[in-house]
Amino acid sequence: MNDTARFVTFPLGAECYALDSIQVKELVMPSRVYSFPHTMPALEGVLVRNGAVIPVCDLRSSFGQGKERNVYVIALCNYQGRTETVAFPVSGDCKLVQGERSDAPEKVTFVAGLLRTGGRTLPLLDLDGIVAHCIQSGLAFAGEAKQ
């Protein structure tokens, strides 16, 4: 499958990734992230944006990202048949690019495909898979905490 479309690229740790621009609702500068005690490790906290409470996923464990927060990507994902809004911090500039999407040659964790743009090939982030993983690890964490 090859499709030409627009994508948002962003750094996570030392690597650059992309999301289909249709998934990205907005990019916001770091603001207050409200954290709560006894929450799952993958949940950094929540942002309040235009009256909506948006969970912030901590991708550092999956992508080795440092503590620097330049921007939050607020994006749409699918979880259990529903469209949900999530946010995640990135450590550098985001760019809107046009490119060609193709299937990944092999199954790679949290990679939905490949983006070819400007002579580079970037992995397309599987945000749906990441959110499902964060929730599942959170449920496991909650189960361990009860014992």
PDB file of C-alpha atoms in Angstrom:
ATOM      1  CA  MET A   1       0.000   0.000   0.000  1.00  0.00           C
ATOM      2  CA  ASN A   2       1.450   3.365  -1.045  1.00  0.00           C
ATOM      3  CA  ASP A   3      -0.404   6.615  -0.273  1.00  0.00           C
ATOM      4  CA  THR A   4       0.738  10.202  -0.662  1.00  0.00           C
ATOM      5  CA  ALA A   5      -0.542  12.328   2.217  1.00  0.00           C
ATOM      6  CA  ARG A   6       0.484  14.877   4.853  1.00  0.00           C
ATOM      7  CA  PHE A   7       2.198  13.839   8.060  1.00  0.00           C
ATOM      8  CA  VAL A   8       3.500  15.461  11.223  1.00  0.00           C
ATOM      9  CA  THR A   9       7.089  14.508  12.089  1.00  0.00           C
ATOM     10  CA  PHE A  10       8.561  14.840  15.581  1.00  0.00           C
ATOM     11  CA  PRO A  11      11.519  13.598  17.643  1.00  0.00           C
ATOM     12  CA  LEU A  12      11.148  11.050  20.432  1.00  0.00           C
ATOM     13  CA  GLY A  13      14.518  10.611  22.045  1.00  0.00           C
ATOM     14  CA  ALA A  14      17.201  10.309  19.373  1.00  0.00           C
ATOM     15  CA  GLU A  15      14.814   9.146  16.626  1.00  0.00           C
ATOM     16  CA  CYS A  16      12.310  10.966  14.436  1.00  0.00           C
ATOM     17  CA  TYR A  17       8.779   9.551  13.999  1.00  0.00           C
ATOM     18  CA  ALA A  18       5.635  10.555  12.139  1.00  0.00           C
ATOM     19  CA  LEU A  19       1.847  10.491  12.501  1.00  0.00           C
ATOM     20  CA  ASP A  20      -0.749  10.988   9.798  1.00  0.00           C
ATOM     21  CA  SER A  21      -1.808  14.646  10.024  1.00  0.00           C
ATOM     22  CA  ILE A  22      -5.452  13.525  10.259  1.00  0.00           C
ATOM     23  CA  GLN A  23      -4.664  12.074  13.715  1.00  0.00           C
ATOM     24  CA  VAL A  24      -3.055  15.258  15.052  1.00  0.00           C
ATOM     25  CA  LYS A  25      -5.512  17.708  16.612  1.00  0.00           C
ATOM     26  CA  GLU A  26      -3.010  20.313  17.755  1.00  0.00           C
ATOM     27  CA  LEU A  27       0.492  21.031  19.007  1.00  0.00           C
ATOM     28  CA  VAL A  28       0.744  22.929  22.274  1.00  0.00           C
ATOM     29  CA  MET A  29       3.583  24.448  24.226  1.00  0.00           C
ATOM     30  CA  PRO A  30       4.280  22.870  27.604  1.00  0.00           C
ATOM     31  CA  SER A  31       1.703  23.932  30.118  1.00  0.00           C
ATOM     32  CA  ARG A  32       0.715  22.581  33.467  1.00  0.00           C
ATOM     33  CA  VAL A  33       0.355  18.831  33.544  1.00  0.00           C
ATOM     34  CA  TYR A  34      -1.721  17.777  36.519  1.00  0.00           C
ATOM     35  CA  SER A  35      -0.405  14.603  38.104  1.00  0.00           C
ATOM     36  CA  PHE A  36      -2.133  12.398  40.618  1.00  0.00           C
ATOM     37  CA  PRO A  37      -0.763  10.006  43.236  1.00  0.00           C
ATOM     38  CA  HIS A  38      -1.091   6.250  42.722  1.00  0.00           C
ATOM     39  CA  THR A  39      -1.519   6.387  38.952  1.00  0.00           C
ATOM     40  CA  MET A  40       0.004   4.080  36.398  1.00  0.00           C
ATOM     41  CA  PRO A  41       3.631   4.793  35.435  1.00  0.00           C
ATOM     42  CA  ALA A  42       2.734   5.285  31.763  1.00  0.00           C
ATOM     43  CA  LEU A  43       0.382   8.163  32.630  1.00  0.00           C
ATOM     44  CA  GLU A  44       2.331  11.363  33.187  1.00  0.00           C
ATOM     45  CA  GLY A  45      -0.843  13.217  34.162  1.00  0.00           C
ATOM     46  CA  VAL A  46      -3.528  15.198  32.377  1.00  0.00           C
ATOM     47  CA  LEU A  47      -3.724  18.469  30.462  1.00  0.00           C
ATOM     48  CA  VAL A  48      -6.829  20.615  30.584  1.00  0.00           C
ATOM     49  CA  ARG A  49      -7.374  22.033  27.125  1.00  0.00           C
ATOM     50  CA  ASN A  50     -10.475  23.962  26.026  1.00  0.00           C
ATOM     51  CA  GLY A  51     -12.418  22.410  28.903  1.00  0.00           C
ATOM     52  CA  ALA A  52     -11.403  18.842  28.036  1.00  0.00           C
ATOM     53  CA  VAL A  53      -9.260  16.639  30.274  1.00  0.00           C
ATOM     54  CA  ILE A  54      -6.621  14.936  28.103  1.00  0.00           C
ATOM     55  CA  PRO A  55      -4.407  12.115  29.409  1.00  0.00           C
ATOM     56  CA  VAL A  56      -0.673  12.590  28.817  1.00  0.00           C
ATOM     57  CA  CYS A  57       1.153   9.362  27.964  1.00  0.00           C
ATOM     58  CA  ASP A  58       4.749   9.092  29.127  1.00  0.00           C
ATOM     59  CA  LEU A  59       6.640   7.569  26.183  1.00  0.00           C
ATOM     60  CA  ARG A  60      10.072   7.668  27.826  1.00  0.00           C
ATOM     61  CA  SER A  61      10.009   3.986  28.779  1.00  0.00           C
ATOM     62  CA  SER A  62       9.210   2.956  25.198  1.00  0.00           C
ATOM     63  CA  PHE A  63      11.390   5.461  23.328  1.00  0.00           C
ATOM     64  CA  GLY A  64      14.182   6.511  25.710  1.00  0.00           C
ATOM     65  CA  GLN A  65      13.138  10.133  25.580  1.00  0.00           C
ATOM     66  CA  GLY A  66      14.795  12.615  27.924  1.00  0.00           C
ATOM     67  CA  LYS A  67      13.030  14.965  30.324  1.00  0.00           C
ATOM     68  CA  GLU A  68      13.071  17.925  27.917  1.00  0.00           C
ATOM     69  CA  ARG A  69       9.580  18.946  26.790  1.00  0.00           C
ATOM     70  CA  ASN A  70       9.377  21.337  23.860  1.00  0.00           C
ATOM     71  CA  VAL A  71       5.851  20.612  22.701  1.00  0.00           C
ATOM     72  CA  TYR A  72       2.900  18.321  23.390  1.00  0.00           C
ATOM     73  CA  VAL A  73       1.246  16.538  20.494  1.00  0.00           C
ATOM     74  CA  ILE A  74      -2.492  16.159  21.050  1.00  0.00           C
ATOM     75  CA  ALA A  75      -3.745  13.398  18.802  1.00  0.00           C
ATOM     76  CA  LEU A  76      -6.637  11.033  18.166  1.00  0.00           C
ATOM     77  CA  CYS A  77      -6.354   7.294  18.673  1.00  0.00           C
ATOM     78  CA  ASN A  78      -8.734   4.346  18.628  1.00  0.00           C
ATOM     79  CA  TYR A  79      -9.163   2.312  21.781  1.00  0.00           C
ATOM     80  CA  GLN A  80     -11.756  -0.443  22.097  1.00  0.00           C
ATOM     81  CA  GLY A  81     -13.786   0.922  19.205  1.00  0.00           C
ATOM     82  CA  ARG A  82     -13.859   4.519  20.459  1.00  0.00           C
ATOM     83  CA  THR A  83     -11.959   7.555  19.277  1.00  0.00           C
ATOM     84  CA  GLU A  84     -10.010   9.007  22.201  1.00  0.00           C
ATOM     85  CA  THR A  85      -7.811  12.084  22.562  1.00  0.00           C
ATOM     86  CA  VAL A  86      -4.361  11.700  24.110  1.00  0.00           C
ATOM     87  CA  ALA A  87      -1.282  13.877  24.455  1.00  0.00           C
ATOM     88  CA  PHE A  88       2.393  13.020  24.523  1.00  0.00           C
ATOM     89  CA  PRO A  89       5.475  15.192  24.907  1.00  0.00           C
ATOM     90  CA  VAL A  90       8.145  15.425  22.220  1.00  0.00           C
ATOM     91  CA  SER A  91      11.661  16.761  22.598  1.00  0.00           C
ATOM     92  CA  GLY A  92      12.046  18.930  19.510  1.00  0.00           C
ATOM     93  CA  ASP A  93      10.384  20.689  16.622  1.00  0.00           C
ATOM     94  CA  CYS A  94       7.395  19.219  14.825  1.00  0.00           C
ATOM     95  CA  LYS A  95       7.073  19.594  11.056  1.00  0.00           C
ATOM     96  CA  LEU A  96       4.249  19.139   8.569  1.00  0.00           C
ATOM     97  CA  VAL A  97       5.521  17.193   5.556  1.00  0.00           C
ATOM     98  CA  GLN A  98       4.124  15.492   2.492  1.00  0.00           C
ATOM     99  CA  GLY A  99       5.213  11.959   1.832  1.00  0.00           C
ATOM    100  CA  GLU A 100       4.392   8.462   0.803  1.00  0.00           C
ATOM    101  CA  ARG A 101       3.172   5.895   3.295  1.00  0.00           C
ATOM    102  CA  SER A 102       4.023   2.231   2.907  1.00  0.00           C
ATOM    103  CA  ASP A 103       3.739  -0.911   4.988  1.00  0.00           C
ATOM    104  CA  ALA A 104       6.619  -1.757   7.292  1.00  0.00           C
ATOM    105  CA  PRO A 105       8.692  -4.650   5.887  1.00  0.00           C
ATOM    106  CA  GLU A 106       8.354  -6.503   9.218  1.00  0.00           C
ATOM    107  CA  LYS A 107       6.322  -6.165  12.406  1.00  0.00           C
ATOM    108  CA  VAL A 108       8.061  -3.682  14.692  1.00  0.00           C
ATOM    109  CA  THR A 109       6.571  -2.784  18.074  1.00  0.00           C
ATOM    110  CA  PHE A 110       4.666   0.518  17.964  1.00  0.00           C
ATOM    111  CA  VAL A 111       5.369   1.072  14.232  1.00  0.00           C
ATOM    112  CA  ALA A 112       2.348   1.145  11.895  1.00  0.00           C
ATOM    113  CA  GLY A 113       4.263   1.662   8.643  1.00  0.00           C
ATOM    114  CA  LEU A 114       6.925   3.765   6.975  1.00  0.00           C
ATOM    115  CA  LEU A 115       6.940   7.315   5.652  1.00  0.00           C
ATOM    116  CA  ARG A 116       9.164   8.286   2.753  1.00  0.00           C
ATOM    117  CA  THR A 117       9.702  12.023   2.542  1.00  0.00           C
ATOM    118  CA  GLY A 118      12.537  14.236   1.340  1.00  0.00           C
ATOM    119  CA  GLY A 119      14.917  11.328   0.806  1.00  0.00           C
ATOM    120  CA  ARG A 120      14.364   9.994   4.345  1.00  0.00           C
ATOM    121  CA  THR A 121      12.407   7.022   5.644  1.00  0.00           C
ATOM    122  CA  LEU A 122      10.712   7.483   9.020  1.00  0.00           C
ATOM    123  CA  PRO A 123       8.653   5.074  11.114  1.00  0.00           C
ATOM    124  CA  LEU A 124       4.957   5.900  11.474  1.00  0.00           C
ATOM    125  CA  LEU A 125       3.971   5.692  15.104  1.00  0.00           C
ATOM    126  CA  ASP A 126       1.273   3.164  16.044  1.00  0.00           C
ATOM    127  CA  LEU A 127      -0.476   5.440  18.527  1.00  0.00           C
ATOM    128  CA  ASP A 128      -3.394   3.024  18.946  1.00  0.00           C
ATOM    129  CA  GLY A 129      -0.959   0.266  19.979  1.00  0.00           C
ATOM    130  CA  ILE A 130       0.959   2.563  22.309  1.00  0.00           C
ATOM    131  CA  VAL A 131      -2.184   3.700  24.116  1.00  0.00           C
ATOM    132  CA  ALA A 132      -3.429   0.108  24.449  1.00  0.00           C
ATOM    133  CA  HIS A 133      -0.019  -0.906  25.849  1.00  0.00           C
ATOM    134  CA  CYS A 134      -0.020   1.998  28.326  1.00  0.00           C
ATOM    135  CA  ILE A 135      -3.480   1.055  29.565  1.00  0.00           C
ATOM    136  CA  GLN A 136      -2.637  -2.648  29.838  1.00  0.00           C
ATOM    137  CA  SER A 137       0.581  -1.934  31.747  1.00  0.00           C
ATOM    138  CA  GLY A 138      -1.405   0.434  33.973  1.00  0.00           C
ATOM    139  CA  LEU A 139      -3.940  -2.277  34.735  1.00  0.00           C
ATOM    140  CA  ALA A 140      -1.105  -4.678  35.584  1.00  0.00           C
ATOM    141  CA  PHE A 141       0.433  -1.979  37.815  1.00  0.00           C
ATOM    142  CA  ALA A 142      -2.918  -1.463  39.577  1.00  0.00           C
ATOM    143  CA  GLY A 143      -3.241  -5.217  40.127  1.00  0.00           C
ATOM    144  CA  GLU A 144       0.238  -5.392  41.679  1.00  0.00           C
ATOM    145  CA  ALA A 145      -0.514  -2.398  43.897  1.00  0.00           C
ATOM    146  CA  LYS A 146      -3.616  -4.125  45.335  1.00  0.00           C
ATOM    147  CA  GLN A 147      -1.595  -7.147  46.471  1.00  0.00           C
TER     148      GLN A 147
END
